PDB file of C-alpha atoms in Angstrom:
ATOM      1  CA  MET R   1     -13.746 -11.739  44.705  1.00  0.00           C
ATOM      2  CA  THR R   2     -12.798 -10.923  41.086  1.00  0.00           C
ATOM      3  CA  ILE R   3     -10.266 -13.102  39.280  1.00  0.00           C
ATOM      4  CA  LEU R   4      -7.606 -12.431  36.636  1.00  0.00           C
ATOM      5  CA  PHE R   5      -5.498 -15.120  34.962  1.00  0.00           C
ATOM      6  CA  CYS R   6      -1.898 -14.366  33.956  1.00  0.00           C
ATOM      7  CA  ASN R   7       0.183 -16.825  31.938  1.00  0.00           C
ATOM      8  CA  VAL R   8       3.954 -16.666  32.484  1.00  0.00           C
ATOM      9  CA  GLY R   9       7.051 -18.753  31.859  1.00  0.00           C
ATOM     10  CA  TRP R  10       7.635 -21.957  33.812  1.00  0.00           C
ATOM     11  CA  MET R  11       9.940 -21.801  36.854  1.00  0.00           C
ATOM     12  CA  GLU R  12      10.394 -23.686  40.099  1.00  0.00           C
ATOM     13  CA  ARG R  13      10.485 -20.756  42.546  1.00  0.00           C
ATOM     14  CA  TYR R  14      10.117 -17.410  40.727  1.00  0.00           C
ATOM     15  CA  GLN R  15      12.689 -15.830  43.040  1.00  0.00           C
ATOM     16  CA  GLY R  16      15.198 -14.789  40.428  1.00  0.00           C
ATOM     17  CA  ILE R  17      17.072 -16.637  37.734  1.00  0.00           C
ATOM     18  CA  GLN R  18      19.989 -17.510  40.013  1.00  0.00           C
ATOM     19  CA  GLY R  19      19.694 -21.220  40.767  1.00  0.00           C
ATOM     20  CA  ASP R  20      16.554 -21.468  38.656  1.00  0.00           C
ATOM     21  CA  GLN R  21      15.595 -21.467  34.991  1.00  0.00           C
ATOM     22  CA  ILE R  22      12.675 -20.186  32.986  1.00  0.00           C
ATOM     23  CA  SER R  23      11.084 -21.912  30.014  1.00  0.00           C
ATOM     24  CA  GLY R  24       7.999 -21.496  27.872  1.00  0.00           C
ATOM     25  CA  GLY R  25       6.266 -18.159  27.934  1.00  0.00           C
ATOM     26  CA  PHE R  26       6.344 -15.775  25.002  1.00  0.00           C
ATOM     27  CA  ALA R  27       8.856 -14.506  22.447  1.00  0.00           C
ATOM     28  CA  TYR R  28      10.639 -12.252  24.962  1.00  0.00           C
ATOM     29  CA  ILE R  29      11.812 -15.266  26.976  1.00  0.00           C
ATOM     30  CA  LYS R  30      12.907 -17.146  23.874  1.00  0.00           C
ATOM     31  CA  GLU R  31      14.893 -14.154  22.669  1.00  0.00           C
ATOM     32  CA  ASN R  32      16.416 -13.085  25.991  1.00  0.00           C
ATOM     33  CA  GLY R  33      16.510 -16.275  28.075  1.00  0.00           C
ATOM     34  CA  ILE R  34      14.769 -14.435  30.915  1.00  0.00           C
ATOM     35  CA  GLY R  35      11.410 -12.837  31.592  1.00  0.00           C
ATOM     36  CA  LEU R  36      10.198 -10.077  33.869  1.00  0.00           C
ATOM     37  CA  GLU R  37       8.155 -12.658  35.807  1.00  0.00           C
ATOM     38  CA  VAL R  38      11.276 -14.335  37.252  1.00  0.00           C
ATOM     39  CA  CYS R  39      10.816 -12.474  40.570  1.00  0.00           C
ATOM     40  CA  ASN R  40       7.042 -12.873  40.927  1.00  0.00           C
ATOM     41  CA  PHE R  41       7.357 -14.735  44.254  1.00  0.00           C
ATOM     42  CA  SER R  42      10.326 -12.842  45.676  1.00  0.00           C
ATOM     43  CA  GLN R  43       9.047 -10.678  48.506  1.00  0.00           C
ATOM     44  CA  ASP R  44      10.319  -7.270  49.550  1.00  0.00           C
ATOM     45  CA  ASN R  45       9.159  -6.135  52.988  1.00  0.00           C
ATOM     46  CA  GLY R  46       6.167  -8.450  52.838  1.00  0.00           C
ATOM     47  CA  ILE R  47       5.073  -7.411  49.333  1.00  0.00           C
ATOM     48  CA  LEU R  48       5.198  -9.377  46.082  1.00  0.00           C
ATOM     49  CA  TYR R  49       5.539  -7.606  42.749  1.00  0.00           C
ATOM     50  CA  GLY R  50       4.116  -9.453  39.751  1.00  0.00           C
ATOM     51  CA  ASN R  51       4.905  -9.152  36.069  1.00  0.00           C
ATOM     52  CA  VAL R  52       3.353 -10.652  32.969  1.00  0.00           C
ATOM     53  CA  GLN R  53       4.220 -10.139  29.305  1.00  0.00           C
ATOM     54  CA  ILE R  54       1.147  -8.441  27.854  1.00  0.00           C
ATOM     55  CA  ARG R  55       0.236  -7.221  24.407  1.00  0.00           C
ATOM     56  CA  GLY R  56      -0.023  -3.456  24.338  1.00  0.00           C
ATOM     57  CA  GLU R  57       0.652  -0.974  27.099  1.00  0.00           C
ATOM     58  CA  HIS R  58      -2.297  -1.483  29.448  1.00  0.00           C
ATOM     59  CA  ILE R  59      -4.209  -4.028  31.506  1.00  0.00           C
ATOM     60  CA  ASN R  60      -7.914  -3.297  31.115  1.00  0.00           C
ATOM     61  CA  VAL R  61      -8.736  -2.869  34.794  1.00  0.00           C
ATOM     62  CA  ASN R  62     -12.281  -1.802  33.866  1.00  0.00           C
ATOM     63  CA  ARG R  63     -12.994  -5.417  32.935  1.00  0.00           C
ATOM     64  CA  ILE R  64     -12.192  -6.494  36.497  1.00  0.00           C
ATOM     65  CA  GLY R  65     -14.286  -3.861  38.242  1.00  0.00           C
ATOM     66  CA  ALA R  66     -12.414  -0.540  38.114  1.00  0.00           C
ATOM     67  CA  ASP R  67     -14.270   2.662  37.305  1.00  0.00           C
ATOM     68  CA  ASP R  68     -13.500   4.439  34.033  1.00  0.00           C
ATOM     69  CA  ASP R  69     -11.196   7.002  35.655  1.00  0.00           C
ATOM     70  CA  ASP R  70      -9.345   4.542  37.931  1.00  0.00           C
ATOM     71  CA  ASP R  71      -5.670   3.769  37.357  1.00  0.00           C
ATOM     72  CA  PHE R  72      -5.792   0.599  39.473  1.00  0.00           C
ATOM     73  CA  ILE R  73      -8.107  -1.743  41.323  1.00  0.00           C
ATOM     74  CA  GLU R  74      -7.595  -3.575  44.617  1.00  0.00           C
ATOM     75  CA  GLY R  75      -8.865  -6.863  46.016  1.00  0.00           C
ATOM     76  CA  ILE R  76      -8.269  -8.963  42.892  1.00  0.00           C
ATOM     77  CA  THR R  77      -7.329 -12.649  42.886  1.00  0.00           C
ATOM     78  CA  ILE R  78      -4.475 -13.282  40.446  1.00  0.00           C
ATOM     79  CA  VAL R  79      -4.122 -16.835  39.174  1.00  0.00           C
ATOM     80  CA  TRP R  80      -0.667 -17.493  37.723  1.00  0.00           C
ATOM     81  CA  THR R  81      -0.456 -20.169  35.042  1.00  0.00           C
ATOM     82  CA  ALA R  82       2.438 -21.546  33.009  1.00  0.00           C
ATOM     83  CA  ASN R  83       3.057 -24.047  30.251  1.00  0.00           C
ATOM     84  CA  ARG R  84       4.291 -27.244  31.881  1.00  0.00           C
ATOM     85  CA  PRO R  85       7.428 -28.736  30.260  1.00  0.00           C
ATOM     86  CA  SER R  86       5.594 -32.036  29.721  1.00  0.00           C
ATOM     87  CA  GLY R  87       2.655 -30.256  28.087  1.00  0.00           C
ATOM     88  CA  GLY R  88      -0.465 -28.364  29.068  1.00  0.00           C
ATOM     89  CA  THR R  89      -1.099 -25.064  30.831  1.00  0.00           C
ATOM     90  CA  VAL R  90      -1.414 -25.432  34.605  1.00  0.00           C
ATOM     91  CA  ILE R  91      -1.956 -23.226  37.643  1.00  0.00           C
ATOM     92  CA  VAL R  92       1.364 -22.600  39.421  1.00  0.00           C
ATOM     93  CA  GLY R  93       0.116 -20.263  42.164  1.00  0.00           C
ATOM     94  CA  TRP R  94      -1.951 -17.226  43.036  1.00  0.00           C
ATOM     95  CA  TYR R  95      -2.086 -13.859  44.761  1.00  0.00           C
ATOM     96  CA  LYS R  96      -5.089 -12.895  46.883  1.00  0.00           C
ATOM     97  CA  ASN R  97      -6.121  -9.282  47.564  1.00  0.00           C
ATOM     98  CA  ALA R  98      -3.825  -8.048  44.805  1.00  0.00           C
ATOM     99  CA  THR R  99      -3.678  -4.558  43.312  1.00  0.00           C
ATOM    100  CA  VAL R 100      -3.704  -4.471  39.493  1.00  0.00           C
ATOM    101  CA  TYR R 101      -2.558  -1.358  37.613  1.00  0.00           C
ATOM    102  CA  TRP R 102      -3.734   0.070  34.294  1.00  0.00           C
ATOM    103  CA  SER R 103      -0.139   0.837  33.305  1.00  0.00           C
ATOM    104  CA  ARG R 104       3.119  -0.728  34.440  1.00  0.00           C
ATOM    105  CA  GLN R 105       4.537   0.869  37.585  1.00  0.00           C
ATOM    106  CA  GLN R 106       8.203   1.767  38.029  1.00  0.00           C
ATOM    107  CA  PHE R 107       9.929   1.068  41.325  1.00  0.00           C
ATOM    108  CA  LYS R 108      10.956   4.169  43.247  1.00  0.00           C
ATOM    109  CA  LYS R 109      13.722   2.020  44.703  1.00  0.00           C
ATOM    110  CA  VAL R 110      14.306  -1.292  42.943  1.00  0.00           C
ATOM    111  CA  PRO R 111      14.447  -4.239  45.402  1.00  0.00           C
ATOM    112  CA  ALA R 112      17.724  -6.177  45.452  1.00  0.00           C
ATOM    113  CA  VAL R 113      16.526  -9.373  43.724  1.00  0.00           C
ATOM    114  CA  GLN R 114      14.648  -7.449  41.052  1.00  0.00           C
ATOM    115  CA  SER R 115      17.700  -5.258  40.438  1.00  0.00           C
ATOM    116  CA  VAL R 116      19.972  -8.275  39.892  1.00  0.00           C
ATOM    117  CA  ASN R 117      17.451  -9.745  37.444  1.00  0.00           C
ATOM    118  CA  GLY R 118      16.827  -6.568  35.461  1.00  0.00           C
ATOM    119  CA  VAL R 119      13.257  -6.054  36.683  1.00  0.00           C
ATOM    120  CA  ASP R 120      12.504  -2.350  37.042  1.00  0.00           C
ATOM    121  CA  GLY R 121       8.749  -2.337  37.621  1.00  0.00           C
ATOM    122  CA  TYR R 122       5.546  -4.316  38.015  1.00  0.00           C
ATOM    123  CA  TRP R 123       1.936  -4.654  36.890  1.00  0.00           C
ATOM    124  CA  ILE R 124       0.600  -6.232  40.078  1.00  0.00           C
ATOM    125  CA  LYS R 125       1.425  -6.173  43.776  1.00  0.00           C
ATOM    126  CA  ALA R 126       0.068  -8.296  46.630  1.00  0.00           C
ATOM    127  CA  PRO R 127       0.691  -9.204  50.278  1.00  0.00           C
ATOM    128  CA  PHE R 128       3.221 -12.023  50.572  1.00  0.00           C
ATOM    129  CA  ASP R 129       1.211 -13.732  53.315  1.00  0.00           C
ATOM    130  CA  GLU R 130      -1.815 -14.013  51.017  1.00  0.00           C
ATOM    131  CA  ALA R 131       0.036 -15.621  48.126  1.00  0.00           C
ATOM    132  CA  THR R 132       0.686 -19.269  47.307  1.00  0.00           C
ATOM    133  CA  LEU R 133       3.268 -20.818  44.982  1.00  0.00           C
ATOM    134  CA  LEU R 134       2.435 -24.463  44.395  1.00  0.00           C
ATOM    135  CA  PRO R 135       5.175 -27.115  44.588  1.00  0.00           C
ATOM    136  CA  VAL R 136       5.963 -28.631  41.201  1.00  0.00           C
ATOM    137  CA  ASP R 137       4.053 -31.862  41.886  1.00  0.00           C
ATOM    138  CA  ALA R 138       0.990 -29.909  43.037  1.00  0.00           C
ATOM    139  CA  ARG R 139       0.689 -28.088  39.722  1.00  0.00           C
ATOM    140  CA  THR R 140      -1.959 -30.424  38.363  1.00  0.00           C
ATOM    141  CA  PHE R 141      -4.901 -28.114  37.617  1.00  0.00           C
ATOM    142  CA  GLU R 142      -4.956 -27.735  33.833  1.00  0.00           C
ATOM    143  CA  ILE R 143      -6.445 -24.692  32.115  1.00  0.00           C
ATOM    144  CA  PRO R 144      -7.789 -25.416  28.613  1.00  0.00           C
ATOM    145  CA  ARG R 145      -6.482 -23.121  25.907  1.00  0.00           C
ATOM    146  CA  GLN R 146      -8.247 -21.640  22.900  1.00  0.00           C
ATOM    147  CA  LYS R 147     -11.605 -23.120  23.803  1.00  0.00           C
ATOM    148  CA  LYS R 148     -14.861 -21.307  24.429  1.00  0.00           C
ATOM    149  CA  GLY R 149     -14.998 -20.104  28.011  1.00  0.00           C
ATOM    150  CA  SER R 150     -11.281 -20.549  28.616  1.00  0.00           C
ATOM    151  CA  MET R 151      -7.889 -18.944  28.102  1.00  0.00           C
ATOM    152  CA  GLY R 152      -6.829 -17.940  24.605  1.00  0.00           C
ATOM    153  CA  ARG R 153      -3.382 -17.097  23.210  1.00  0.00           C
ATOM    154  CA  SER R 154      -2.986 -13.904  25.213  1.00  0.00           C
ATOM    155  CA  ALA R 155      -1.075 -13.929  28.508  1.00  0.00           C
ATOM    156  CA  ILE R 156      -4.032 -12.160  30.176  1.00  0.00           C
ATOM    157  CA  TRP R 157      -7.442 -13.785  30.571  1.00  0.00           C
ATOM    158  CA  TYR R 158     -10.257 -11.863  32.261  1.00  0.00           C
ATOM    159  CA  ALA R 159     -12.527 -14.927  32.593  1.00  0.00           C
ATOM    160  CA  ASP R 160     -15.609 -12.695  32.495  1.00  0.00           C
ATOM    161  CA  SER R 161     -17.812 -14.538  30.002  1.00  0.00           C
ATOM    162  CA  PRO R 162     -20.798 -16.687  31.090  1.00  0.00           C
ATOM    163  CA  GLU R 163     -19.072 -19.732  29.590  1.00  0.00           C
ATOM    164  CA  SER R 164     -16.130 -19.222  31.983  1.00  0.00           C
ATOM    165  CA  VAL R 165     -18.206 -19.574  35.144  1.00  0.00           C
ATOM    166  CA  PRO R 166     -17.853 -23.385  35.678  1.00  0.00           C
ATOM    167  CA  LEU R 167     -14.072 -23.280  35.286  1.00  0.00           C
ATOM    168  CA  VAL R 168     -13.712 -20.216  37.515  1.00  0.00           C
ATOM    169  CA  LYS R 169     -15.759 -21.931  40.257  1.00  0.00           C
ATOM    170  CA  ARG R 170     -13.373 -24.906  40.146  1.00  0.00           C
ATOM    171  CA  VAL R 171     -10.384 -22.561  40.402  1.00  0.00           C
ATOM    172  CA  TYR R 172     -11.875 -20.835  43.462  1.00  0.00           C
ATOM    173  CA  ALA R 173     -12.432 -24.263  45.036  1.00  0.00           C
ATOM    174  CA  LEU R 174      -8.747 -25.068  44.488  1.00  0.00           C
ATOM    175  CA  ILE R 175      -7.655 -21.793  46.098  1.00  0.00           C
ATOM    176  CA  GLU R 176      -9.909 -22.098  49.133  1.00  0.00           C
ATOM    177  CA  ASN R 177      -9.039 -25.761  49.770  1.00  0.00           C
ATOM    178  CA  LYS R 178      -5.278 -25.489  49.381  1.00  0.00           C
ATOM    179  CA  HIS R 179      -4.644 -26.312  53.065  1.00  0.00           C
ATOM    180  CA  ARG R 180      -5.342 -29.988  53.596  1.00  0.00           C
ATOM    181  CA  PRO R 181      -4.639 -31.835  56.857  1.00  0.00           C
ATOM    182  CA  LYS R 182      -1.683 -34.156  56.802  1.00  0.00           C
ATOM    183  CA  PRO R 183      -2.670 -37.819  57.059  1.00  0.00           C
ATOM    184  CA  ARG R 184      -2.026 -39.104  60.544  1.00  0.00           C
ATOM    185  CA  GLY R 185      -0.970 -42.583  61.533  1.00  0.00           C
ATOM    186  CA  GLY R 186      -2.043 -44.545  64.580  1.00  0.00           C
ATOM    187  CA  LYS R 187      -0.020 -44.717  67.804  1.00  0.00           C
ATOM    188  CA  HIS R 188       2.705 -47.313  67.718  1.00  0.00           C
ATOM    189  CA  SER R 189       2.973 -50.164  70.180  1.00  0.00           C
ATOM    190  CA  LYS R 190       5.869 -52.360  71.253  1.00  0.00           C
ATOM    191  CA  THR R 191       6.273 -55.056  68.606  1.00  0.00           C
ATOM    192  CA  GLN R 192       8.895 -57.261  67.075  1.00  0.00           C
ATOM    193  CA  ASP R 193      11.450 -55.370  64.947  1.00  0.00           C
ATOM    194  CA  GLN R 194      10.154 -56.858  61.713  1.00  0.00           C
ATOM    195  CA  GLU R 195       6.546 -56.132  62.589  1.00  0.00           C
ATOM    196  CA  LYS R 196       7.432 -52.565  63.469  1.00  0.00           C
ATOM    197  CA  LYS R 197       9.368 -52.179  60.206  1.00  0.00           C
ATOM    198  CA  VAL R 198       6.352 -53.362  58.220  1.00  0.00           C
ATOM    199  CA  ALA R 199       4.076 -51.029  60.177  1.00  0.00           C
ATOM    200  CA  VAL R 200       6.378 -48.070  59.509  1.00  0.00           C
ATOM    201  CA  GLU R 201       6.598 -48.853  55.788  1.00  0.00           C
ATOM    202  CA  THR R 202       2.829 -49.271  55.558  1.00  0.00           C
ATOM    203  CA  ALA R 203       2.215 -45.967  57.334  1.00  0.00           C
ATOM    204  CA  ALA R 204       4.706 -44.217  55.035  1.00  0.00           C
ATOM    205  CA  ILE R 205       3.051 -45.625  51.913  1.00  0.00           C
ATOM    206  CA  ARG R 206      -0.353 -44.573  53.236  1.00  0.00           C
ATOM    207  CA  SER R 207       0.878 -41.039  53.954  1.00  0.00           C
ATOM    208  CA  CYS R 208       2.469 -40.680  50.513  1.00  0.00           C
ATOM    209  CA  CYS R 209      -0.603 -42.048  48.727  1.00  0.00           C
ATOM    210  CA  ALA R 210      -2.851 -39.635  50.604  1.00  0.00           C
ATOM    211  CA  HIS R 211      -0.576 -36.720  49.676  1.00  0.00           C
ATOM    212  CA  TYR R 212      -0.671 -37.396  45.946  1.00  0.00           C
ATOM    213  CA  GLU R 213      -4.333 -38.399  45.905  1.00  0.00           C
ATOM    214  CA  ASN R 214      -5.163 -35.065  47.571  1.00  0.00           C
ATOM    215  CA  LEU R 215      -3.315 -33.401  44.688  1.00  0.00           C
ATOM    216  CA  GLY R 216      -5.528 -35.227  42.182  1.00  0.00           C
ATOM    217  CA  TYR R 217      -3.205 -38.084  41.199  1.00  0.00           C
ATOM    218  CA  GLU R 218      -4.264 -41.699  40.709  1.00  0.00           C
ATOM    219  CA  VAL R 219      -1.783 -43.777  42.708  1.00  0.00           C
ATOM    220  CA  THR R 220      -0.870 -47.394  41.934  1.00  0.00           C
ATOM    221  CA  SER R 221       1.398 -49.629  44.019  1.00  0.00           C
ATOM    222  CA  VAL R 222       4.249 -51.464  42.244  1.00  0.00           C
ATOM    223  CA  GLU R 223       5.958 -52.528  45.478  1.00  0.00           C
ATOM    224  CA  LYS R 224       5.987 -56.199  44.523  1.00  0.00           C
ATOM    225  CA  ASP R 225       7.385 -55.616  41.025  1.00  0.00           C
ATOM    226  CA  ASN R 226      10.975 -54.915  42.147  1.00  0.00           C
ATOM    227  CA  VAL R 227      11.347 -52.024  39.706  1.00  0.00           C
ATOM    228  CA  GLY R 228      13.250 -49.698  42.036  1.00  0.00           C
ATOM    229  CA  TRP R 229      10.287 -47.613  43.220  1.00  0.00           C
ATOM    230  CA  ASP R 230       7.089 -48.272  45.155  1.00  0.00           C
ATOM    231  CA  LEU R 231       4.334 -46.166  43.613  1.00  0.00           C
ATOM    232  CA  VAL R 232       3.271 -44.711  40.292  1.00  0.00           C
ATOM    233  CA  ALA R 233       1.239 -41.496  40.514  1.00  0.00           C
ATOM    234  CA  THR R 234      -0.558 -40.302  37.390  1.00  0.00           C
ATOM    235  CA  VAL R 235      -2.564 -37.209  36.534  1.00  0.00           C
ATOM    236  CA  GLY R 236      -3.206 -36.133  32.963  1.00  0.00           C
ATOM    237  CA  LYS R 237       0.029 -36.416  30.995  1.00  0.00           C
ATOM    238  CA  VAL R 238       2.187 -36.576  34.121  1.00  0.00           C
ATOM    239  CA  SER R 239       3.314 -39.918  35.555  1.00  0.00           C
ATOM    240  CA  LEU R 240       5.671 -40.007  38.549  1.00  0.00           C
ATOM    241  CA  ARG R 241       7.752 -42.904  39.876  1.00  0.00           C
ATOM    242  CA  ILE R 242       7.914 -42.661  43.673  1.00  0.00           C
ATOM    243  CA  GLU R 243      10.226 -44.505  46.064  1.00  0.00           C
ATOM    244  CA  VAL R 244       8.881 -44.309  49.632  1.00  0.00           C
ATOM    245  CA  LYS R 245      11.013 -44.535  52.777  1.00  0.00           C
ATOM    246  CA  GLY R 246       9.465 -44.601  56.243  1.00  0.00           C
ATOM    247  CA  LEU R 247      11.209 -43.826  59.519  1.00  0.00           C
ATOM    248  CA  SER R 248       9.918 -44.257  63.037  1.00  0.00           C
ATOM    249  CA  GLY R 249      12.116 -41.446  64.353  1.00  0.00           C
ATOM    250  CA  THR R 250      12.353 -37.794  63.400  1.00  0.00           C
ATOM    251  CA  MET R 251      15.832 -37.807  61.823  1.00  0.00           C
ATOM    252  CA  PHE R 252      15.877 -37.626  58.010  1.00  0.00           C
ATOM    253  CA  SER R 253      18.432 -40.300  57.073  1.00  0.00           C
ATOM    254  CA  ILE R 254      17.695 -43.200  54.731  1.00  0.00           C
ATOM    255  CA  GLU R 255      19.506 -45.784  52.644  1.00  0.00           C
ATOM    256  CA  LEU R 256      18.730 -47.088  49.159  1.00  0.00           C
ATOM    257  CA  THR R 257      19.209 -50.590  47.844  1.00  0.00           C
ATOM    258  CA  PRO R 258      21.333 -50.982  44.681  1.00  0.00           C
ATOM    259  CA  ASN R 259      18.141 -51.364  42.617  1.00  0.00           C
ATOM    260  CA  GLU R 260      16.604 -48.252  44.183  1.00  0.00           C
ATOM    261  CA  TYR R 261      19.821 -46.284  43.799  1.00  0.00           C
ATOM    262  CA  ASN R 262      20.027 -47.133  40.091  1.00  0.00           C
ATOM    263  CA  ALA R 263      16.608 -45.541  39.577  1.00  0.00           C
ATOM    264  CA  PHE R 264      17.583 -42.606  41.800  1.00  0.00           C
ATOM    265  CA  THR R 265      20.778 -41.855  39.860  1.00  0.00           C
ATOM    266  CA  GLU R 266      18.910 -41.480  36.571  1.00  0.00           C
ATOM    267  CA  GLU R 267      18.074 -37.972  37.812  1.00  0.00           C
ATOM    268  CA  ALA R 268      14.854 -38.233  35.826  1.00  0.00           C
ATOM    269  CA  ILE R 269      12.251 -35.496  35.930  1.00  0.00           C
ATOM    270  CA  ASP R 270       9.561 -38.071  36.777  1.00  0.00           C
ATOM    271  CA  TYR R 271      11.293 -39.715  39.783  1.00  0.00           C
ATOM    272  CA  ARG R 272      10.500 -38.772  43.387  1.00  0.00           C
ATOM    273  CA  LEU R 273      11.967 -39.890  46.711  1.00  0.00           C
ATOM    274  CA  ALA R 274       9.319 -39.638  49.454  1.00  0.00           C
ATOM    275  CA  VAL R 275      10.615 -39.747  53.030  1.00  0.00           C
ATOM    276  CA  VAL R 276       8.176 -40.007  55.940  1.00  0.00           C
ATOM    277  CA  VAL R 277       9.605 -39.386  59.411  1.00  0.00           C
ATOM    278  CA  ASN R 278       7.764 -40.174  62.652  1.00  0.00           C
ATOM    279  CA  ALA R 279       5.609 -42.430  60.509  1.00  0.00           C
ATOM    280  CA  LEU R 280       3.707 -44.144  63.335  1.00  0.00           C
ATOM    281  CA  GLU R 281       2.997 -41.129  65.515  1.00  0.00           C
ATOM    282  CA  ASN R 282       2.598 -37.994  63.444  1.00  0.00           C
ATOM    283  CA  PRO R 283       3.771 -38.562  59.858  1.00  0.00           C
ATOM    284  CA  SER R 284       5.759 -35.767  58.256  1.00  0.00           C
ATOM    285  CA  LEU R 285       6.289 -36.222  54.524  1.00  0.00           C
ATOM    286  CA  SER R 286       9.160 -34.763  52.507  1.00  0.00           C
ATOM    287  CA  ILE R 287       9.143 -35.032  48.710  1.00  0.00           C
ATOM    288  CA  CYS R 288      12.583 -34.986  47.102  1.00  0.00           C
ATOM    289  CA  ARG R 289      13.245 -34.519  43.401  1.00  0.00           C
ATOM    290  CA  TYR R 290      16.096 -33.744  41.056  1.00  0.00           C
ATOM    291  CA  SER R 291      16.070 -30.060  40.139  1.00  0.00           C
ATOM    292  CA  THR R 292      17.495 -29.476  36.677  1.00  0.00           C
ATOM    293  CA  GLU R 293      17.519 -25.768  37.504  1.00  0.00           C
ATOM    294  CA  GLN R 294      19.765 -26.258  40.540  1.00  0.00           C
ATOM    295  CA  GLY R 295      21.580 -29.334  39.264  1.00  0.00           C
ATOM    296  CA  ALA R 296      20.977 -31.117  42.570  1.00  0.00           C
ATOM    297  CA  TRP R 297      18.530 -33.247  44.525  1.00  0.00           C
ATOM    298  CA  ILE R 298      16.325 -30.981  46.651  1.00  0.00           C
ATOM    299  CA  ILE R 299      13.526 -31.235  49.188  1.00  0.00           C
ATOM    300  CA  GLU R 300      10.352 -29.759  47.738  1.00  0.00           C
ATOM    301  CA  ASP R 301       9.495 -27.189  50.389  1.00  0.00           C
ATOM    302  CA  GLU R 302       9.910 -23.465  50.974  1.00  0.00           C
ATOM    303  CA  GLU R 303      13.613 -23.789  51.809  1.00  0.00           C
ATOM    304  CA  GLY R 304      14.457 -26.140  48.926  1.00  0.00           C
ATOM    305  CA  ASP R 305      17.422 -27.650  50.810  1.00  0.00           C
ATOM    306  CA  GLU R 306      19.757 -29.907  48.859  1.00  0.00           C
ATOM    307  CA  LEU R 307      20.216 -33.548  49.845  1.00  0.00           C
ATOM    308  CA  GLU R 308      23.589 -34.759  51.046  1.00  0.00           C
ATOM    309  CA  ILE R 309      24.316 -38.024  49.258  1.00  0.00           C
ATOM    310  CA  LYS R 310      27.066 -40.393  50.407  1.00  0.00           C
ATOM    311  CA  VAL R 311      27.677 -43.429  48.221  1.00  0.00           C
ATOM    312  CA  LYS R 312      28.742 -46.588  50.074  1.00  0.00           C
ATOM    313  CA  GLN R 313      30.402 -49.598  48.526  1.00  0.00           C
ATOM    314  CA  SER R 314      29.757 -53.169  49.605  1.00  0.00           C
ATOM    315  CA  ALA R 315      30.750 -56.643  48.488  1.00  0.00           C
ATOM    316  CA  SER R 316      29.683 -60.248  48.906  1.00  0.00           C
ATOM    317  CA  ILE R 317      32.708 -62.555  49.263  1.00  0.00           C
ATOM    318  CA  THR R 318      32.695 -66.356  49.207  1.00  0.00           C
ATOM    319  CA  ARG R 319      35.313 -69.095  49.095  1.00  0.00           C
ATOM    320  CA  ILE R 320      35.892 -70.758  45.738  1.00  0.00           C
TER     321      ILE R 320
END
């Protein structure tokens, strides 16, 4: 399995610029506010079409196994990287069994999303069901830049030097281990309401910790500090504040205390709301974050549904 690294601009979904934004990348993005990679994870009839801003007019497919007379090569693993807004170049996703072309291909019929976004061709294509776009919080694997055996300034890195082998092995391990089992809680028993509440909260915290630890974060509890969130998850330069809510049922509906809501309304890039439903039986974790691209709180999953937020007022009244 041969690998090719492609560095692109940073986006949440890569399914068009509508409801999303692109940052970083190369001069083309800075000049035009958009890049050809904006549709890299928008499928058309089960196929993804990938773009990367390269220097020159060709991708050297000979360096990834093509014969001298070949115009393309199949069966390549494409690792997409981007410059994280908080710093560092990280893996954002990958294609498996991709076809890479020597020269950029023009669509015979431009797919709808690509047409709207001004994308008329592609360098790479791959099966949609063999591709993975990592959620924002899972983009923790950093790729060193301008060091021996690692990516340089170019958007394309062939990773074919002996010095690259250790890093490439770690990348393959990430790709092959992307599916991790969800942490499961024990079966609940009939208990007092308060005891059950504590059990649910404990199971939710455990599930959330396991999720972020599996992503490579170091997780610290600040539950007793009354700061408006329960956990701090740190990896590299990224530090997230996480408020955890556990539910014994399957309906996603929670309430925040005034202190928690104050932290929530900051709409900060480092704040997460983690909701665990069915916490005692079969925990299902949803990570919610404020999307600056969409201007709304969303659930970090394939659908990216927005949260419905209803603010309630309350008062404490005493006789004077």
